[in-house]
Amino acid sequence: MLTPPRTVVRREAGLYALERALQRRGFRHVAGADEAGRGACAGPLVAAAAMLPEGRRGEIDGLADSKLLTPASRERIHDEVVARALAYAVVVIPAEEVDARGLHVCNLAAMRRALASLTVRPEYVLTDGFGVDGLDVPGLAVWKGDQVAACVAAASVLAKVTRDRIMVELDAEHPGYGFAEHKGYITAEHTAALREHGPCREHRFSYVNVAAVSGRDGRPPRSRRPPSVGPDEPMERSGAAGGTVGVALGEQPRPSAPVGEDVVMEGGVG
């Protein structure tokens, strides 16, 4: 049996090159998935999946990693993705579920649910950074996928805009924290508000900085504590408070970078 020739996709070939290469191999419906809010210590974790049509209709002017776009550009591209996508889905995981199940477990579960909710079944799946199992279709975890694959970038915009809108609504419900400005990420203003007011119910008590000001000796409320680690579903382990501000207990911190505000807050590097 002859082995098919290897497909090489170069980064400089552009944002649509990976999907076009997969489509040439017979995978017409390529879906991408990404999340927003992983690094925030307040508000939900939001995951999205998107499947763009083949050809020119699937090319959206200015589409890029959501963290590298201005808020106005994100809103415009969000609306274009919604209008043009063959299918899209958004899943919102509240802060208390992040505390109860663990950040990484929620991250993978949210992307899995978003992909499973697509009204057009994908033939291939691209995810940003983490592989997602249990999909019944082939897939690939792509490092910095939101800067490499158009469908992943589209999903990142859907997730980011949805989450930003939620945080603006939460700002009205919980004035004094500045959620509309920093969207729940760790800024000097958010840190000062946490110290002054203590955490609200939208904060993630499993994060070091929230645990430190909660008055609970570094432990989240009992209803939010993750269960014991089982053999079938690895959970993130909670540890004593301490370490890096804004990092979920048990998760390794990401280095900061001298780049745009959204990039820093999301933990990405351009």
Coordinates of C-alpha atoms in Angstrom, one line a residue:
M1 CA 0.0 0.0 0.0
L2 CA 1.3 3.4 -0.9
T3 CA 1.6 6.0 1.8
P4 CA 0.0 9.3 0.9
P5 CA 2.4 12.2 0.6
R6 CA 3.0 14.2 3.8
T7 CA 1.2 17.6 3.9
V8 CA 3.4 20.4 5.1
V9 CA 1.6 23.6 6.2
R10 CA 3.9 26.6 6.9
R11 CA 2.9 29.3 9.3
E12 CA 3.7 32.0 6.8
A13 CA 1.2 30.5 4.4
G14 CA -1.6 32.4 6.2
L15 CA -4.4 31.8 8.6
Y16 CA -6.5 29.7 6.2
A17 CA -3.7 27.4 5.0
L18 CA -4.2 24.6 7.5
E19 CA -8.0 24.3 6.9
R20 CA -7.4 24.5 3.1
A21 CA -4.9 21.7 3.4
L22 CA -7.3 19.5 5.4
Q23 CA -10.1 20.2 2.9
R24 CA -7.9 19.1 0.0
R25 CA -7.4 15.9 1.9
G26 CA -11.2 15.3 2.0
F27 CA -12.1 16.9 5.4
R28 CA -14.6 19.5 4.1
H29 CA -16.0 20.4 7.5
V30 CA -13.2 21.6 9.8
A31 CA -14.2 23.0 13.2
G32 CA -12.1 25.0 15.6
A33 CA -12.5 25.4 19.3
D34 CA -11.0 27.8 21.8
E35 CA -11.8 29.4 25.2
A36 CA -11.7 32.7 27.0
G37 CA -11.3 33.5 30.6
R38 CA -8.9 30.7 31.7
G39 CA -6.6 33.2 33.4
A40 CA -9.3 35.3 35.0
C41 CA -10.0 35.0 38.7
A42 CA -13.6 36.2 38.3
G43 CA -16.4 35.5 35.9
P44 CA -17.2 32.4 33.8
L45 CA -15.0 30.3 31.5
V46 CA -16.4 30.5 28.0
A47 CA -15.6 28.1 25.2
A48 CA -16.7 28.3 21.6
A49 CA -16.6 26.2 18.4
A50 CA -16.8 27.5 14.9
M51 CA -16.9 26.0 11.4
L52 CA -16.3 28.3 8.5
P53 CA -17.5 27.6 4.9
E54 CA -15.0 26.7 2.2
G55 CA -13.7 29.2 -0.2
R56 CA -14.0 33.0 -0.2
R57 CA -17.2 33.1 1.9
G58 CA -15.2 31.7 4.8
E59 CA -12.6 34.4 4.6
I60 CA -13.3 37.2 7.1
D61 CA -11.4 40.4 6.7
G62 CA -9.2 41.1 9.7
L63 CA -9.8 37.7 11.4
A64 CA -7.1 37.0 14.0
D65 CA -6.5 35.8 17.5
S66 CA -9.0 37.6 19.6
K67 CA -6.4 38.8 22.0
L68 CA -4.6 40.7 19.3
L69 CA -7.8 42.6 18.1
T70 CA -9.3 45.8 19.4
P71 CA -12.7 45.6 21.1
A72 CA -14.4 47.2 18.1
S73 CA -12.7 44.8 15.7
R74 CA -13.7 41.8 17.8
E75 CA -17.4 42.9 17.8
R76 CA -17.4 43.3 14.0
I77 CA -15.7 40.0 13.4
H78 CA -17.9 38.3 16.0
D79 CA -21.0 39.4 14.0
E80 CA -19.4 38.3 10.7
V81 CA -18.6 34.8 12.1
V82 CA -22.1 34.4 13.3
A83 CA -23.5 35.5 9.9
R84 CA -21.1 33.3 7.8
A85 CA -20.3 30.2 9.9
L86 CA -21.7 26.9 8.7
A87 CA -22.2 26.2 12.4
Y88 CA -21.1 27.7 15.8
A89 CA -21.7 27.1 19.4
V90 CA -20.8 28.8 22.7
V91 CA -20.7 27.2 26.2
V92 CA -20.5 29.2 29.5
I93 CA -19.0 27.6 32.6
P94 CA -19.8 29.6 35.8
A95 CA -17.2 30.4 38.4
E96 CA -18.6 28.0 40.9
E97 CA -18.2 25.1 38.5
V98 CA -14.6 26.0 37.8
D99 CA -14.0 25.8 41.5
A100 CA -15.9 22.6 42.0
R101 CA -14.5 20.6 39.0
G102 CA -11.1 22.2 38.4
L103 CA -10.0 24.6 35.7
H104 CA -8.4 22.2 33.3
V105 CA -11.3 19.7 33.5
C106 CA -13.8 22.5 32.9
N107 CA -11.7 23.9 30.0
L108 CA -11.7 20.5 28.1
A109 CA -15.4 19.8 29.0
A110 CA -16.5 23.2 27.7
M111 CA -14.7 22.8 24.4
R112 CA -16.0 19.2 24.0
R113 CA -19.6 20.5 24.7
A114 CA -19.2 23.3 22.2
L115 CA -18.0 21.0 19.5
A116 CA -20.7 18.5 20.2
S117 CA -23.3 21.2 19.9
L118 CA -22.4 22.2 16.4
T119 CA -25.4 21.6 14.1
V120 CA -23.1 20.5 11.3
R121 CA -21.0 17.5 12.3
P122 CA -17.2 18.2 11.9
E123 CA -15.0 15.9 10.0
Y124 CA -11.9 17.2 11.6
V125 CA -11.3 19.3 14.7
L126 CA -8.6 21.8 15.5
T127 CA -8.2 23.0 19.1
D128 CA -6.0 25.7 20.7
G129 CA -3.2 24.1 22.8
F130 CA -5.1 21.2 24.3
G131 CA -6.3 18.0 22.6
V132 CA -10.0 17.2 23.3
D133 CA -10.9 13.5 23.4
G134 CA -14.3 11.8 23.1
L135 CA -15.2 13.5 19.8
D136 CA -15.4 10.5 17.5
V137 CA -13.6 12.5 14.8
P138 CA -9.9 13.1 14.1
G139 CA -8.4 16.2 15.5
L140 CA -5.2 18.1 16.2
A141 CA -4.1 20.3 19.1
V142 CA -2.3 23.3 17.6
W143 CA 0.1 25.4 19.5
K144 CA -1.2 29.0 19.3
G145 CA -4.0 27.7 17.1
D146 CA -5.9 31.0 17.3
Q147 CA -2.9 32.5 15.4
V148 CA -2.6 29.6 12.9
A149 CA -6.1 28.4 12.0
A150 CA -9.0 30.5 10.9
C151 CA -11.7 28.4 12.5
V152 CA -9.8 28.5 15.9
A153 CA -9.4 32.2 15.6
A154 CA -13.1 32.5 14.8
A155 CA -13.9 30.4 17.9
S156 CA -11.6 32.6 20.0
V157 CA -13.5 35.7 18.9
L158 CA -16.9 34.2 19.7
A159 CA -15.7 33.1 23.2
K160 CA -14.0 36.4 24.0
V161 CA -16.8 38.7 22.9
T162 CA -19.4 36.5 24.7
R163 CA -17.4 36.6 27.9
D164 CA -16.7 40.3 27.7
R165 CA -20.4 41.0 27.3
I166 CA -21.1 38.9 30.4
M167 CA -18.5 40.7 32.4
V168 CA -20.1 44.1 31.5
E169 CA -23.4 42.7 32.8
L170 CA -21.8 41.4 36.0
D171 CA -20.3 44.9 36.5
A172 CA -23.8 46.3 37.0
E173 CA -24.7 43.5 39.4
H174 CA -21.4 43.8 41.4
P175 CA -20.3 47.5 41.3
G176 CA -17.0 48.3 42.8
Y177 CA -14.8 45.6 41.2
G178 CA -14.5 47.1 37.8
F179 CA -15.5 44.0 35.9
A180 CA -16.5 46.0 32.8
E181 CA -12.9 47.3 32.5
H182 CA -10.6 44.4 33.4
K183 CA -13.1 41.6 32.6
G184 CA -12.1 39.7 35.8
Y185 CA -8.4 39.5 35.1
I186 CA -5.8 40.5 37.6
T187 CA -5.0 44.2 37.4
A188 CA -3.9 46.6 40.0
E189 CA -7.4 48.0 40.2
H190 CA -9.0 44.5 40.6
T191 CA -6.5 43.6 43.3
A192 CA -7.2 46.7 45.2
A193 CA -11.0 46.1 45.0
L194 CA -10.6 42.5 46.2
R195 CA -8.7 43.7 49.2
E196 CA -11.2 46.4 50.0
H197 CA -14.5 44.5 49.4
G198 CA -13.5 40.8 49.5
P199 CA -14.6 38.4 46.8
C200 CA -18.2 38.2 45.5
R201 CA -19.9 35.1 44.2
E202 CA -18.5 35.6 40.7
H203 CA -14.9 35.2 41.9
R204 CA -13.1 31.9 41.7
F205 CA -12.2 30.9 45.2
S206 CA -9.8 28.2 43.9
Y207 CA -7.4 31.0 42.7
V208 CA -4.6 32.0 45.0
N209 CA -5.3 35.7 45.1
V210 CA -9.0 35.2 45.8
A211 CA -8.3 32.6 48.4
A212 CA -5.9 34.9 50.1
V213 CA -8.5 37.6 50.7
S214 CA -11.5 35.3 51.3
G215 CA -10.8 34.7 55.0
R216 CA -11.2 31.0 54.5
D217 CA -7.5 30.0 55.1
G218 CA -7.0 29.4 51.4
R219 CA -10.0 27.1 51.0
P220 CA -13.0 27.7 48.7
P221 CA -16.5 27.2 50.2
R222 CA -17.3 23.5 50.7
S223 CA -19.8 23.5 47.8
R224 CA -17.0 24.7 45.4
R225 CA -14.3 22.3 46.5
P226 CA -13.3 19.8 43.8
P227 CA -13.9 16.1 44.6
S228 CA -11.2 13.6 45.2
V229 CA -9.2 12.7 42.1
G230 CA -10.6 9.5 40.5
P231 CA -8.9 7.1 38.1
D232 CA -11.2 8.1 35.1
E233 CA -11.2 11.9 35.3
P234 CA -8.0 13.7 36.5
M235 CA -8.9 16.8 38.5
E236 CA -6.7 19.7 39.4
R237 CA -5.5 19.3 43.0
S238 CA -5.9 22.2 45.4
G239 CA -3.0 23.2 47.6
A240 CA -2.3 25.8 50.3
A241 CA -2.7 29.4 49.4
G242 CA 0.5 31.0 48.2
G243 CA 2.5 31.3 45.0
T244 CA 1.6 33.5 42.1
V245 CA -1.3 35.8 42.2
G246 CA -4.1 34.9 39.9
V247 CA -3.0 31.3 39.3
A248 CA -5.5 28.5 40.0
L249 CA -4.3 26.3 42.9
G250 CA -2.3 23.5 41.4
E251 CA -1.7 25.1 38.0
Q252 CA 1.6 26.3 36.8
P253 CA 1.7 30.1 36.2
R254 CA 2.2 31.4 32.7
P255 CA 5.0 34.1 32.2
S256 CA 3.9 37.6 31.5
A257 CA 5.0 39.4 28.4
P258 CA 5.4 43.1 27.3
V259 CA 2.5 43.0 24.8
G260 CA -1.0 44.3 24.5
E261 CA -3.3 44.3 27.5
D262 CA -5.6 41.6 26.3
V263 CA -2.7 39.4 25.5
V264 CA -1.2 39.8 29.0
M265 CA -4.5 39.2 30.7
E266 CA -5.2 36.1 28.7
G267 CA -1.7 34.7 29.2
G268 CA -0.8 34.7 25.6
V269 CA 2.3 36.0 23.7
G270 CA 2.0 37.5 20.2

